[in-house]
PDB file of C-alpha atoms in Angstrom:
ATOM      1  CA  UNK A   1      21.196  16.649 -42.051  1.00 36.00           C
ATOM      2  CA  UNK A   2      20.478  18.314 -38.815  1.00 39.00           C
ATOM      3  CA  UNK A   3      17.135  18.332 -39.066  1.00 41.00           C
ATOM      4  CA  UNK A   4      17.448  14.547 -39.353  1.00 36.00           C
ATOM      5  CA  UNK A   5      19.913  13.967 -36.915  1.00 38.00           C
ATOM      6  CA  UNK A   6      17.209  16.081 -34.362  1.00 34.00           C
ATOM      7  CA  UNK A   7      14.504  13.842 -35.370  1.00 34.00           C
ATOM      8  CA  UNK A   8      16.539  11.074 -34.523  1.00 35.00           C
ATOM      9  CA  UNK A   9      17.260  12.528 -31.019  1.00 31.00           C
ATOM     10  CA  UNK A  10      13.876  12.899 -30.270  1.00 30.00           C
ATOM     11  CA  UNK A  11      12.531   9.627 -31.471  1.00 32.00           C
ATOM     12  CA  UNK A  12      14.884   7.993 -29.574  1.00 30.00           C
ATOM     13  CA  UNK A  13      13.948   9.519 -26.276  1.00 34.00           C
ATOM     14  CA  UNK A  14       9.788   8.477 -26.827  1.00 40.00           C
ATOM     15  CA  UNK A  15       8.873   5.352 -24.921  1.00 49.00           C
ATOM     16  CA  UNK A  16       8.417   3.337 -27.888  1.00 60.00           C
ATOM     17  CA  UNK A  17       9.194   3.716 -31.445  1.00 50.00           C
ATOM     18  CA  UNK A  18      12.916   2.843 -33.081  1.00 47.00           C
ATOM     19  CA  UNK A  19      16.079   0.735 -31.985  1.00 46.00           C
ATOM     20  CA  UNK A  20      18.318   1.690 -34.281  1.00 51.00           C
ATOM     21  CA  UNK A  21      17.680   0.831 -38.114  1.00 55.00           C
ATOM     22  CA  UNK A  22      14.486  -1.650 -37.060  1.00 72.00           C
ATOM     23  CA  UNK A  23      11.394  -0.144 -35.707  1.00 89.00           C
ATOM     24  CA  UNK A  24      10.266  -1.932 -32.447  1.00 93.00           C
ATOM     25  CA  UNK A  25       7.398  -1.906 -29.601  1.00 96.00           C
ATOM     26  CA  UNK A  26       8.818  -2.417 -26.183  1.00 96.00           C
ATOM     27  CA  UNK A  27       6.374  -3.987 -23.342  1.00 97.00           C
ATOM     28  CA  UNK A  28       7.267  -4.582 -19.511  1.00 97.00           C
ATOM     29  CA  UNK A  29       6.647  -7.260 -17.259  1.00 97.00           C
ATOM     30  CA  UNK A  30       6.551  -5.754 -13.913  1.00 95.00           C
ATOM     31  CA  UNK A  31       6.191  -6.394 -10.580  1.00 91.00           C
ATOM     32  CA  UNK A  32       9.130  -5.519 -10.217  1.00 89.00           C
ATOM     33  CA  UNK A  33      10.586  -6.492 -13.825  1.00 94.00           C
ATOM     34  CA  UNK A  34      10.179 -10.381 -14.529  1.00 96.00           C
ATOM     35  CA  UNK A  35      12.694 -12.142 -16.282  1.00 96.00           C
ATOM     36  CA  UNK A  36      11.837 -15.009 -19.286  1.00 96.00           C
ATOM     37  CA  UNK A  37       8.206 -14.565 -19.057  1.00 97.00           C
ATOM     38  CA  UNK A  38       6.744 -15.704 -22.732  1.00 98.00           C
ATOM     39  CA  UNK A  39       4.846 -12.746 -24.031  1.00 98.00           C
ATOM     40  CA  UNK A  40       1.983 -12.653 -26.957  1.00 98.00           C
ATOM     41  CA  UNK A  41       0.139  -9.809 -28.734  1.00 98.00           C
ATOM     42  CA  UNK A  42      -3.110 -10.454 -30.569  1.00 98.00           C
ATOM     43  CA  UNK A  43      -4.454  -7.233 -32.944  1.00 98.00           C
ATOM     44  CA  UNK A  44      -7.631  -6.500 -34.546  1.00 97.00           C
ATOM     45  CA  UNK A  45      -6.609  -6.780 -37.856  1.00 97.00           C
ATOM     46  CA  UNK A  46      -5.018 -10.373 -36.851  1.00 97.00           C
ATOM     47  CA  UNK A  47      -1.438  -9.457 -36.630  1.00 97.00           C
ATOM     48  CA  UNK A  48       0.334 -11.693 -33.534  1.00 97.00           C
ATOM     49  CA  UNK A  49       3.551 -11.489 -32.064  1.00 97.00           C
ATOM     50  CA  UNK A  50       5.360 -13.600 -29.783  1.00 97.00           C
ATOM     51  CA  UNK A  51       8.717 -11.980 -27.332  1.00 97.00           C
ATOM     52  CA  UNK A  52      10.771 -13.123 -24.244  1.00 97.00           C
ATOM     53  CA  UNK A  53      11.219 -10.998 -21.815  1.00 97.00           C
ATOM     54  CA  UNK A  54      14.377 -10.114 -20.439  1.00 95.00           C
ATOM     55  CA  UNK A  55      16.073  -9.078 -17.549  1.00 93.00           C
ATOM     56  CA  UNK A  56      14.635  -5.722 -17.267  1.00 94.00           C
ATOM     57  CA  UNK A  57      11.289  -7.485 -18.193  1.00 96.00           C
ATOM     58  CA  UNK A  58      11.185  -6.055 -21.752  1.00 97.00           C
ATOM     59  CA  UNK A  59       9.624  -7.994 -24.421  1.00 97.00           C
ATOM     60  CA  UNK A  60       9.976  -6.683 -27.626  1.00 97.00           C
ATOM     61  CA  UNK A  61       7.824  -6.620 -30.375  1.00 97.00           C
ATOM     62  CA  UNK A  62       8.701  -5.737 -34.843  1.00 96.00           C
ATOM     63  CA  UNK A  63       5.466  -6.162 -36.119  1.00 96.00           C
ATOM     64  CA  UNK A  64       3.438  -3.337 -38.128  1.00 96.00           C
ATOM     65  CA  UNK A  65       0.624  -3.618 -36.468  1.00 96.00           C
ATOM     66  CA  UNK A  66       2.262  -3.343 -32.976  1.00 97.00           C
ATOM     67  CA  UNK A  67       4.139  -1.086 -33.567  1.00 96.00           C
ATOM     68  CA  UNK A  68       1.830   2.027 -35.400  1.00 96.00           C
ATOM     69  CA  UNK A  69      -1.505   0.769 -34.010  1.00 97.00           C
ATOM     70  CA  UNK A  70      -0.896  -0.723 -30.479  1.00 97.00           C
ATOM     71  CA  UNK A  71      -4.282   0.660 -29.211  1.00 97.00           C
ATOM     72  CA  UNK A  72      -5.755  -1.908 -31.090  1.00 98.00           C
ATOM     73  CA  UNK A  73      -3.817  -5.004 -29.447  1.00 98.00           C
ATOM     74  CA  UNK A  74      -4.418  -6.583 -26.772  1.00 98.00           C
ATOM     75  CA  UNK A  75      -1.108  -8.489 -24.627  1.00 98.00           C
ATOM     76  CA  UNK A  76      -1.116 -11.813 -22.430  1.00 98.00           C
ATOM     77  CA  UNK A  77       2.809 -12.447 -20.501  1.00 98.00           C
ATOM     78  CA  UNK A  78       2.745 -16.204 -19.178  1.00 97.00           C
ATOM     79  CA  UNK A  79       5.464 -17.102 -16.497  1.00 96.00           C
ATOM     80  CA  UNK A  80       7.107 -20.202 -18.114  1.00 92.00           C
ATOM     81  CA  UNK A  81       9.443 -22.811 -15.833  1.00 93.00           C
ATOM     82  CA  UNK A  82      12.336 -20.241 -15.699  1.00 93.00           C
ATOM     83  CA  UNK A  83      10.207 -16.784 -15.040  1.00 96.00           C
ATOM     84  CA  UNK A  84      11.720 -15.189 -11.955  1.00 94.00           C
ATOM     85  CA  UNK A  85      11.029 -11.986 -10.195  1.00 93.00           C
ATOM     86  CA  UNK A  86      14.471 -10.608 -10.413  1.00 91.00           C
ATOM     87  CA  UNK A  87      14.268  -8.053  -7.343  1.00 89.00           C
ATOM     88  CA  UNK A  88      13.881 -11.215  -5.171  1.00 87.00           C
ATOM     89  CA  UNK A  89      14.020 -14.480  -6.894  1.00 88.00           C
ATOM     90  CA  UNK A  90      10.313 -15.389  -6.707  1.00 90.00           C
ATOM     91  CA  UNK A  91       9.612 -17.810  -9.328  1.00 92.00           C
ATOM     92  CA  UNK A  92       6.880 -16.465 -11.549  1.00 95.00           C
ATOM     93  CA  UNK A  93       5.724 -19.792 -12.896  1.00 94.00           C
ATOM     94  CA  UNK A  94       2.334 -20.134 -13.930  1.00 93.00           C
ATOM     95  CA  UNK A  95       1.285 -16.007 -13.865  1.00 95.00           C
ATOM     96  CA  UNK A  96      -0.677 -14.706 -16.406  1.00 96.00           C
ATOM     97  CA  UNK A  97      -0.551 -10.806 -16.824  1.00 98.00           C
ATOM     98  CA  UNK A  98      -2.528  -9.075 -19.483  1.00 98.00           C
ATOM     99  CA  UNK A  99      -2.973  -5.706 -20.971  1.00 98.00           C
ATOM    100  CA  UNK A 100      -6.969  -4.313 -22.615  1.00 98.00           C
ATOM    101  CA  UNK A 101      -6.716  -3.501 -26.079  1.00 98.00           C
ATOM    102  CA  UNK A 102      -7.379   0.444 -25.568  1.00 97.00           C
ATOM    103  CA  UNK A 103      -4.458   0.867 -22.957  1.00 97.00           C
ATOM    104  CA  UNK A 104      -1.517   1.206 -25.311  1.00 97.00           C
ATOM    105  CA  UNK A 105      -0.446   4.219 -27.190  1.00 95.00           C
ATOM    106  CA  UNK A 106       2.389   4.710 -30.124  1.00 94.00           C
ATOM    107  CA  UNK A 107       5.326   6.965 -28.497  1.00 90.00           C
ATOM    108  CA  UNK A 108       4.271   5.843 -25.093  1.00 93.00           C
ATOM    109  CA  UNK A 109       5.845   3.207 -22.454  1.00 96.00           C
ATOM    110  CA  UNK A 110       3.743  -0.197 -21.633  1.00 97.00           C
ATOM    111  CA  UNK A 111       3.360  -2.288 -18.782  1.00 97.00           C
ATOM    112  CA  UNK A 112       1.853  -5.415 -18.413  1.00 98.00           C
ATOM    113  CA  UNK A 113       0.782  -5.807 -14.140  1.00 97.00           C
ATOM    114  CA  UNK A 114      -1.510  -7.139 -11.804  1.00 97.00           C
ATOM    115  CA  UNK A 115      -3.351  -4.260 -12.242  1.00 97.00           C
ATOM    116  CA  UNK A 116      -3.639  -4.109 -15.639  1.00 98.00           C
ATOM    117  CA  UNK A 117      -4.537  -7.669 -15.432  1.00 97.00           C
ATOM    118  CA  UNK A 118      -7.384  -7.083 -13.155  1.00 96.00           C
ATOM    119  CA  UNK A 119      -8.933  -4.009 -15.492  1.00 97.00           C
ATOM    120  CA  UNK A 120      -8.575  -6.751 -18.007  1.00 97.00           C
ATOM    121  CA  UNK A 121     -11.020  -9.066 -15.892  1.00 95.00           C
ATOM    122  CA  UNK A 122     -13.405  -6.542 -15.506  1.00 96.00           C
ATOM    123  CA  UNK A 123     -13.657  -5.051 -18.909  1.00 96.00           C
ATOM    124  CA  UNK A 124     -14.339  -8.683 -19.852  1.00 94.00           C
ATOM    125  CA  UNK A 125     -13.167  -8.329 -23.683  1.00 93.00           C
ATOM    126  CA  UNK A 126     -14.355  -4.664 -24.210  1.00 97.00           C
ATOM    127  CA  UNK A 127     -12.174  -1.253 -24.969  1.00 97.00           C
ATOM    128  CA  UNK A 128      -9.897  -0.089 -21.896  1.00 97.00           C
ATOM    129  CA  UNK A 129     -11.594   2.767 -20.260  1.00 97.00           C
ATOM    130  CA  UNK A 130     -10.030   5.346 -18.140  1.00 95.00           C
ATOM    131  CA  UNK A 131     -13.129   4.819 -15.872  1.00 96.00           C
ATOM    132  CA  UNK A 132     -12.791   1.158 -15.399  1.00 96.00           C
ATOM    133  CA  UNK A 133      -9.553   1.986 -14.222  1.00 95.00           C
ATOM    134  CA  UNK A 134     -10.721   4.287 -11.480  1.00 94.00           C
ATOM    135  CA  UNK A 135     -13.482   1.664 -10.458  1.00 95.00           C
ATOM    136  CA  UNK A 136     -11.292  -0.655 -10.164  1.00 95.00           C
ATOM    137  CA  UNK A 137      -7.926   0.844  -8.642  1.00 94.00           C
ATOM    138  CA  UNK A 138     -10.421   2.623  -6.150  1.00 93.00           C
ATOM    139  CA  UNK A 139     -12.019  -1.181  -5.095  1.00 92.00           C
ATOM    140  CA  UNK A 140      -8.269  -1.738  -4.096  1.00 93.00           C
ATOM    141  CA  UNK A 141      -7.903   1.206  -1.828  1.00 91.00           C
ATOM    142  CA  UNK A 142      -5.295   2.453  -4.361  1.00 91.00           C
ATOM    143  CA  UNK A 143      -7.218   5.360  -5.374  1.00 85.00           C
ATOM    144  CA  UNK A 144      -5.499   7.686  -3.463  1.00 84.00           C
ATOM    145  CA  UNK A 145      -2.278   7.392  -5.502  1.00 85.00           C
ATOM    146  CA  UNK A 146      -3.260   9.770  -7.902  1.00 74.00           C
ATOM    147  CA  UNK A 147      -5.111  11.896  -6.008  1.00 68.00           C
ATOM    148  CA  UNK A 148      -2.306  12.496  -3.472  1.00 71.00           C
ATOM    149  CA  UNK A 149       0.512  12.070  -4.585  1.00 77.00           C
ATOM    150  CA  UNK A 150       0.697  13.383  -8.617  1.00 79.00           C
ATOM    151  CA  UNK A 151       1.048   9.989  -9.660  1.00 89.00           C
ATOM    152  CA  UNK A 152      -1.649   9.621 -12.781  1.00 90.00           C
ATOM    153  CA  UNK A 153      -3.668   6.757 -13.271  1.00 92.00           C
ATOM    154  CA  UNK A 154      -1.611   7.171 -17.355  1.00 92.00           C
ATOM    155  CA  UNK A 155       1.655   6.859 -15.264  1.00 92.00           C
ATOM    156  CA  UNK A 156       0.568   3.844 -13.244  1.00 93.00           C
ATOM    157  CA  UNK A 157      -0.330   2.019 -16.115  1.00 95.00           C
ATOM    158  CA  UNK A 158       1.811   2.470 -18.580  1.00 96.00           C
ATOM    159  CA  UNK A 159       5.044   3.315 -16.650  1.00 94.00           C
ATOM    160  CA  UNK A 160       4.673   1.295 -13.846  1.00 94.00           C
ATOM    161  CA  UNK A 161       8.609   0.976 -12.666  1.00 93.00           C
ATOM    162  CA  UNK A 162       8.541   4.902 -12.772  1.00 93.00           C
ATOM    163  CA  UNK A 163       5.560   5.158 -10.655  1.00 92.00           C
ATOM    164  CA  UNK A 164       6.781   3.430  -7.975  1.00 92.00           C
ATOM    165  CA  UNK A 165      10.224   4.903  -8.189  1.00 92.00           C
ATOM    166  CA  UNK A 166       8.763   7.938  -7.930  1.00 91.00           C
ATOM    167  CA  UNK A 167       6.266   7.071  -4.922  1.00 91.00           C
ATOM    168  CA  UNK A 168       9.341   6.070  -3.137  1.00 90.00           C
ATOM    169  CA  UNK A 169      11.358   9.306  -3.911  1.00 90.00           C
ATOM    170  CA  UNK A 170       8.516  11.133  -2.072  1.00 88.00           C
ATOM    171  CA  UNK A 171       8.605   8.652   0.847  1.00 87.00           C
ATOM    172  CA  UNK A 172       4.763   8.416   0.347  1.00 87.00           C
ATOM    173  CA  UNK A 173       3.195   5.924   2.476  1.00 86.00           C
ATOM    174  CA  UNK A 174       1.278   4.927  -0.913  1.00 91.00           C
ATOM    175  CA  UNK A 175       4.841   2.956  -1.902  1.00 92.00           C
ATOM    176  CA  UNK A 176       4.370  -0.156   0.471  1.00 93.00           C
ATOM    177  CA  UNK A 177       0.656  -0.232  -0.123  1.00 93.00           C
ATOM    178  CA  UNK A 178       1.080  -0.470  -4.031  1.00 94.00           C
ATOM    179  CA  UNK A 179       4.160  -2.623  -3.221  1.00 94.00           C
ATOM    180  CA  UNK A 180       2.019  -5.284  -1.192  1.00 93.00           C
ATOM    181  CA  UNK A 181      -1.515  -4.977  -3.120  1.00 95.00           C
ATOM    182  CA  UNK A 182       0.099  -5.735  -6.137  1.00 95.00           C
ATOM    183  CA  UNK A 183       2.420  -8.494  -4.868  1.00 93.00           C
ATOM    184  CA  UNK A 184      -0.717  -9.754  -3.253  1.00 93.00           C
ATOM    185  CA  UNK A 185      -3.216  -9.411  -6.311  1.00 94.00           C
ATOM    186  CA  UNK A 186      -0.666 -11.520  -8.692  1.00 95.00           C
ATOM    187  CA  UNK A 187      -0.771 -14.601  -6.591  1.00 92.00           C
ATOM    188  CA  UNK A 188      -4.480 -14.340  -5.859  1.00 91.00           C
ATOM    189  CA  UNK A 189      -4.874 -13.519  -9.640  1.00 92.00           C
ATOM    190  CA  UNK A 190      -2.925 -17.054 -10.281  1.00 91.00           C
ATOM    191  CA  UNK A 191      -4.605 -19.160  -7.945  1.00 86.00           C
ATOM    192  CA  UNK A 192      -8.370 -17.844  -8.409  1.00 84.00           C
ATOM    193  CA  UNK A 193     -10.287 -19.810 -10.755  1.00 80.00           C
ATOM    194  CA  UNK A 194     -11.308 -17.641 -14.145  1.00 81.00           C
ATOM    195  CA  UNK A 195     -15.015 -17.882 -12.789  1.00 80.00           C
ATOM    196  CA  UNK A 196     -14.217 -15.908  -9.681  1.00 83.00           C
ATOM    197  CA  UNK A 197     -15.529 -12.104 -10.277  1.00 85.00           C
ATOM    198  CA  UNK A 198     -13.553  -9.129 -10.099  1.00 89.00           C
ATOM    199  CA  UNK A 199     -14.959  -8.245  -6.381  1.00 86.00           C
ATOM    200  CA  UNK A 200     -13.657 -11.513  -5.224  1.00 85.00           C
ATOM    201  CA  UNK A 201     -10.135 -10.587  -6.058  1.00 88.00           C
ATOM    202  CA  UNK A 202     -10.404  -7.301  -5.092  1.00 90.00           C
ATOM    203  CA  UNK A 203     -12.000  -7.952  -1.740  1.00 86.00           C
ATOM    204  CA  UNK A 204      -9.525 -11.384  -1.027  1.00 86.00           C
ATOM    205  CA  UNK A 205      -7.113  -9.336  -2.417  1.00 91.00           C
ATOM    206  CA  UNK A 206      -7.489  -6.286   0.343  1.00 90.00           C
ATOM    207  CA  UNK A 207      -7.861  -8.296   3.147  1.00 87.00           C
ATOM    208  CA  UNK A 208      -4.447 -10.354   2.570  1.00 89.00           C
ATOM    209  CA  UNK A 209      -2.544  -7.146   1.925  1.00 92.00           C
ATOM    210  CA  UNK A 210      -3.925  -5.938   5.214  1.00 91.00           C
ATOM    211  CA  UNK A 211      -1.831  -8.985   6.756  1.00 89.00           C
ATOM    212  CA  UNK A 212       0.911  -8.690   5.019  1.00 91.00           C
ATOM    213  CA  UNK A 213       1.699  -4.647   5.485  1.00 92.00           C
ATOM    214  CA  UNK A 214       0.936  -5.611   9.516  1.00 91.00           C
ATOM    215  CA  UNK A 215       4.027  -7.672   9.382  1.00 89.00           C
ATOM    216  CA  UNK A 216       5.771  -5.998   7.210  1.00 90.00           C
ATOM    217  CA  UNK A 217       5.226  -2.520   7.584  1.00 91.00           C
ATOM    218  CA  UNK A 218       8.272  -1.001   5.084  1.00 90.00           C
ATOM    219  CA  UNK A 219       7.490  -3.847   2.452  1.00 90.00           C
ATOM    220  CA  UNK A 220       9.059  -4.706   0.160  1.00 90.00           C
ATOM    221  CA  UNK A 221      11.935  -4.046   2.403  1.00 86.00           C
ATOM    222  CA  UNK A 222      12.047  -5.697   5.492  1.00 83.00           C
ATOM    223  CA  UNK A 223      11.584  -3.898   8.644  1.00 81.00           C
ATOM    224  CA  UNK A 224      14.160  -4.694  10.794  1.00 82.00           C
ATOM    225  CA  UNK A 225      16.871  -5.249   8.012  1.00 79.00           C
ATOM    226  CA  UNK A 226      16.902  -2.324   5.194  1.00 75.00           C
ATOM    227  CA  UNK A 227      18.951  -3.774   3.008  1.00 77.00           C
ATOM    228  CA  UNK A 228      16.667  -7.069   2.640  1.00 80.00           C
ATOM    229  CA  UNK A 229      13.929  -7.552   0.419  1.00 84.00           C
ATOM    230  CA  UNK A 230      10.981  -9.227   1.304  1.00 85.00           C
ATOM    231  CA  UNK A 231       9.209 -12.141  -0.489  1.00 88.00           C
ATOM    232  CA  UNK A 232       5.115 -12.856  -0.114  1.00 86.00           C
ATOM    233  CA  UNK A 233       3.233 -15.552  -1.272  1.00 86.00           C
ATOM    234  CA  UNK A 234      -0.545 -15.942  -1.156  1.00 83.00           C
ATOM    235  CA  UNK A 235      -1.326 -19.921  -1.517  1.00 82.00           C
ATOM    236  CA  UNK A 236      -4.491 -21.241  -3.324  1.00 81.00           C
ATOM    237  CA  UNK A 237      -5.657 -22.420   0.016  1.00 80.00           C
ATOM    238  CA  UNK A 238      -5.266 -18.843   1.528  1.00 80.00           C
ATOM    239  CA  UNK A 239      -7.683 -17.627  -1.057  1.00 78.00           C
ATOM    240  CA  UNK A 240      -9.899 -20.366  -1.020  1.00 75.00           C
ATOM    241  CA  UNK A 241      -9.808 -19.427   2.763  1.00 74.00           C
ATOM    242  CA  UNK A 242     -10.332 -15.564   2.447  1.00 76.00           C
ATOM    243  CA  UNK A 243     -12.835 -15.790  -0.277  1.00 66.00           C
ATOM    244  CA  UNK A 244     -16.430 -17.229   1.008  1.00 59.00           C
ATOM    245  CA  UNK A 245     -18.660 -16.523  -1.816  1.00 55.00           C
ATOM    246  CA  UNK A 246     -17.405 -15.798  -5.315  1.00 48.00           C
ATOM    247  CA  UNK A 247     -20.243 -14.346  -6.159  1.00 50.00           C
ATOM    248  CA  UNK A 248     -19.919 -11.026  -4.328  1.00 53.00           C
ATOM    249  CA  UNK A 249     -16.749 -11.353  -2.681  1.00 52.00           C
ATOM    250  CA  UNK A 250     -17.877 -11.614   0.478  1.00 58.00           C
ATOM    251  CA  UNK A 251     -14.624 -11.831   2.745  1.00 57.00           C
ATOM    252  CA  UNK A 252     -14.342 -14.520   5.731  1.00 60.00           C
ATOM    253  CA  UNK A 253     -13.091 -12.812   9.219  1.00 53.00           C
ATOM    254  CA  UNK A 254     -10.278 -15.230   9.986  1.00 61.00           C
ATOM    255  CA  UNK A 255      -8.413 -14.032   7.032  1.00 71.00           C
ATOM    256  CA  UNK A 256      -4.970 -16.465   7.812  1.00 72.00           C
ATOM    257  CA  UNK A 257      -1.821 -14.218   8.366  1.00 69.00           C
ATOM    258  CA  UNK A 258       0.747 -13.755   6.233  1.00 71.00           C
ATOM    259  CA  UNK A 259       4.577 -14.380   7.482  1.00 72.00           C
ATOM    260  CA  UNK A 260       6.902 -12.717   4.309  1.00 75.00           C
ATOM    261  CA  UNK A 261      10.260 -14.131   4.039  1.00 80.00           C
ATOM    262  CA  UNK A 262      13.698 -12.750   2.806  1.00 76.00           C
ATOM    263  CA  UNK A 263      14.142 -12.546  -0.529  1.00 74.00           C
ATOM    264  CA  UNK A 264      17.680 -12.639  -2.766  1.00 78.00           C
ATOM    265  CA  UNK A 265      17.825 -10.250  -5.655  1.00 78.00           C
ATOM    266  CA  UNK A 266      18.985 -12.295  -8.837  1.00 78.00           C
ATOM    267  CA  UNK A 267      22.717 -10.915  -9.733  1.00 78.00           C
ATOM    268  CA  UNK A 268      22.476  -9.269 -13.457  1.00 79.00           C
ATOM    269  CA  UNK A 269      24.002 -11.110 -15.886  1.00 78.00           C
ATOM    270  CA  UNK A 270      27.025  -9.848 -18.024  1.00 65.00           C
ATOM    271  CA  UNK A 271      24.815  -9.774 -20.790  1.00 55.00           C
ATOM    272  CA  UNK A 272      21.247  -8.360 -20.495  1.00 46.00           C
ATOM    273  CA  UNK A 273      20.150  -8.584 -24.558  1.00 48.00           C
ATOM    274  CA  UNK A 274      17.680  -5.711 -25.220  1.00 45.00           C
ATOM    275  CA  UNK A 275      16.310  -3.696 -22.580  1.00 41.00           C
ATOM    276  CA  UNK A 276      13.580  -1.940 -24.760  1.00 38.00           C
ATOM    277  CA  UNK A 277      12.676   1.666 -24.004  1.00 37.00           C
ATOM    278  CA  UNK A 278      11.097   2.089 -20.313  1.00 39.00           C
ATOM    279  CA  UNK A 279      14.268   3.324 -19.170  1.00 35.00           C
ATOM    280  CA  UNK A 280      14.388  -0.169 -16.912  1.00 35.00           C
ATOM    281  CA  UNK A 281      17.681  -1.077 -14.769  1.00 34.00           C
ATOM    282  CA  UNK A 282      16.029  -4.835 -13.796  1.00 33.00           C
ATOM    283  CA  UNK A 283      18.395  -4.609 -10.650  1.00 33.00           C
ATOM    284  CA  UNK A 284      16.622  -4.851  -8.061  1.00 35.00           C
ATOM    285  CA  UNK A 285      13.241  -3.792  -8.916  1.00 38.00           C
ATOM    286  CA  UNK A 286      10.826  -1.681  -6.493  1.00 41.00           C
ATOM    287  CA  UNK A 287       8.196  -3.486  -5.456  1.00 45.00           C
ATOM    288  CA  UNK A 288       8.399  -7.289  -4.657  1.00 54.00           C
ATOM    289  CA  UNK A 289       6.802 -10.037  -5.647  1.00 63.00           C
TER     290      UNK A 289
END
């Protein structure tokens, strides 16, 4: 009996594997956490799945498949009319995040981002690779996150809410620069046409963050007021601006400036339904949409 009740104890504490009696996979929308985004999965063996997420941005999965062999799935989360960006009320309508088959692992947390979405675009169907990570973190200037500041390209990933949380603990200049570049690389994501390569976003995606950090310096909090958050939101015709030739992502010099607004963190409601197994508050997220 102890021996079981230990077992129990430590499953519990793994970033994915039980909720009680029924076995279940938990996945995160984050950027920070997004509420009522309509999540798939999509295995080799042709198991689906279909989850809401909730407020902390969890969707949960029960399947077999899922849950023992998650490598072998690949994840799309589509923002439907209500999908909201709970640190600052951003509606999230219309954003597609996806996660490689290859990036999940059983016992581990799972997040589904812009950057995963990107690494996505550029594998192009194909196995995640640690490498195309590092290609393609490192086209977004974000390279330096785990080289500086013990942050692993594993903990970006798959933990993405702890990341950041843990950037900010260390008060490492890397927080607003993730903060904006990935805030920045979900709209351009949304409004770029599925043609447009992976350079394209990443260059379109540099240069806008570069106008958005020089108004905002602290984002996503707002310079002058700490307690705000800040909103940002790239248009399609600031992309269609930025980006000159989608075939090498050649970036125009009058890239248009970006003015952030104040944001409203959405109050958490009395009940939050399953909150899967990131160890997610859905509060008031880190990052900003």
């Amino acid at each position: 009996l102890l021996a079981l009740a230990v077992t129990g104890v430590l499953l519990s504490g793994c970033g994915n594997d039980s909720n009680g009696s029924q076995a279940t996979f938990a996945v995160q929308a984050f950027d920070p956490a997004i509420y009522l985004m309509d999540a798939a999965a999509s295995c080799t063996d042709g198991t689906t799945g279909t989850a809401v997420t909730d407020f902390s941005g969890n969707a949960t999965f029960t399947q077999a498949t899922i849950i023992t062999s998650p490598d072998t799935c690949e994840f799309t989360f589509t923002g439907g009319a209500n999908a909201i960006d709970v640190s600052n009320s951003k509606s999230m309508t219309g954003v597609t995040y996806t996660i490689p088959k290859g990036l999940a692992a059983v016992g581990q947390p799972l997040t589904a981002s812009p950057l995963t979405t990107l690494i996505a675009k550029e594998l192009n169907g194909a196995t995640y690779t640690e490498a195309t990570a590092i290609t393609v973190l490192a086209s977004l200037g974000l390279d330096g996150i785990a080289n500086d500041d013990g942050v692993s390209i594993s903990d970006l990933l798959l933990n993405t809410e702890t990341a950041v949380a843990t950037l900010k603990s260390k008060g490492s200049t890397n927080f607003s620069k993730l903060s904006a570049t990935t805030a920045v690389l979900s709209d351009v994501l949304k409004n770029s046409a599925s043609t447009v390569t992976t350079a394209a976003v990443t260059a379109s995606t540099s240069a806008l963050t570069t106008t958005v950090l020089a108004a905002e310096p602290s984002y996503p909090v707002s310079s002058t007021d700490a307690s705000a958050v800040v909103t940002i939101t790239i248009s399609n015709a600031d992309v269609d601006t930025v980006v000159t030739d989608a075939a090498d992502g050649t970036v125009d010099t009058a890239v248009p400036a970006q003015t952030p607004t104040t944001g409203t963190a959405v109050p958490t409601p009395t009940v939050t339904g399953s909150t899967g197994s990131t160890g997610s508050t859905g509060a008031t997220g880190s990052t900003g949409g």
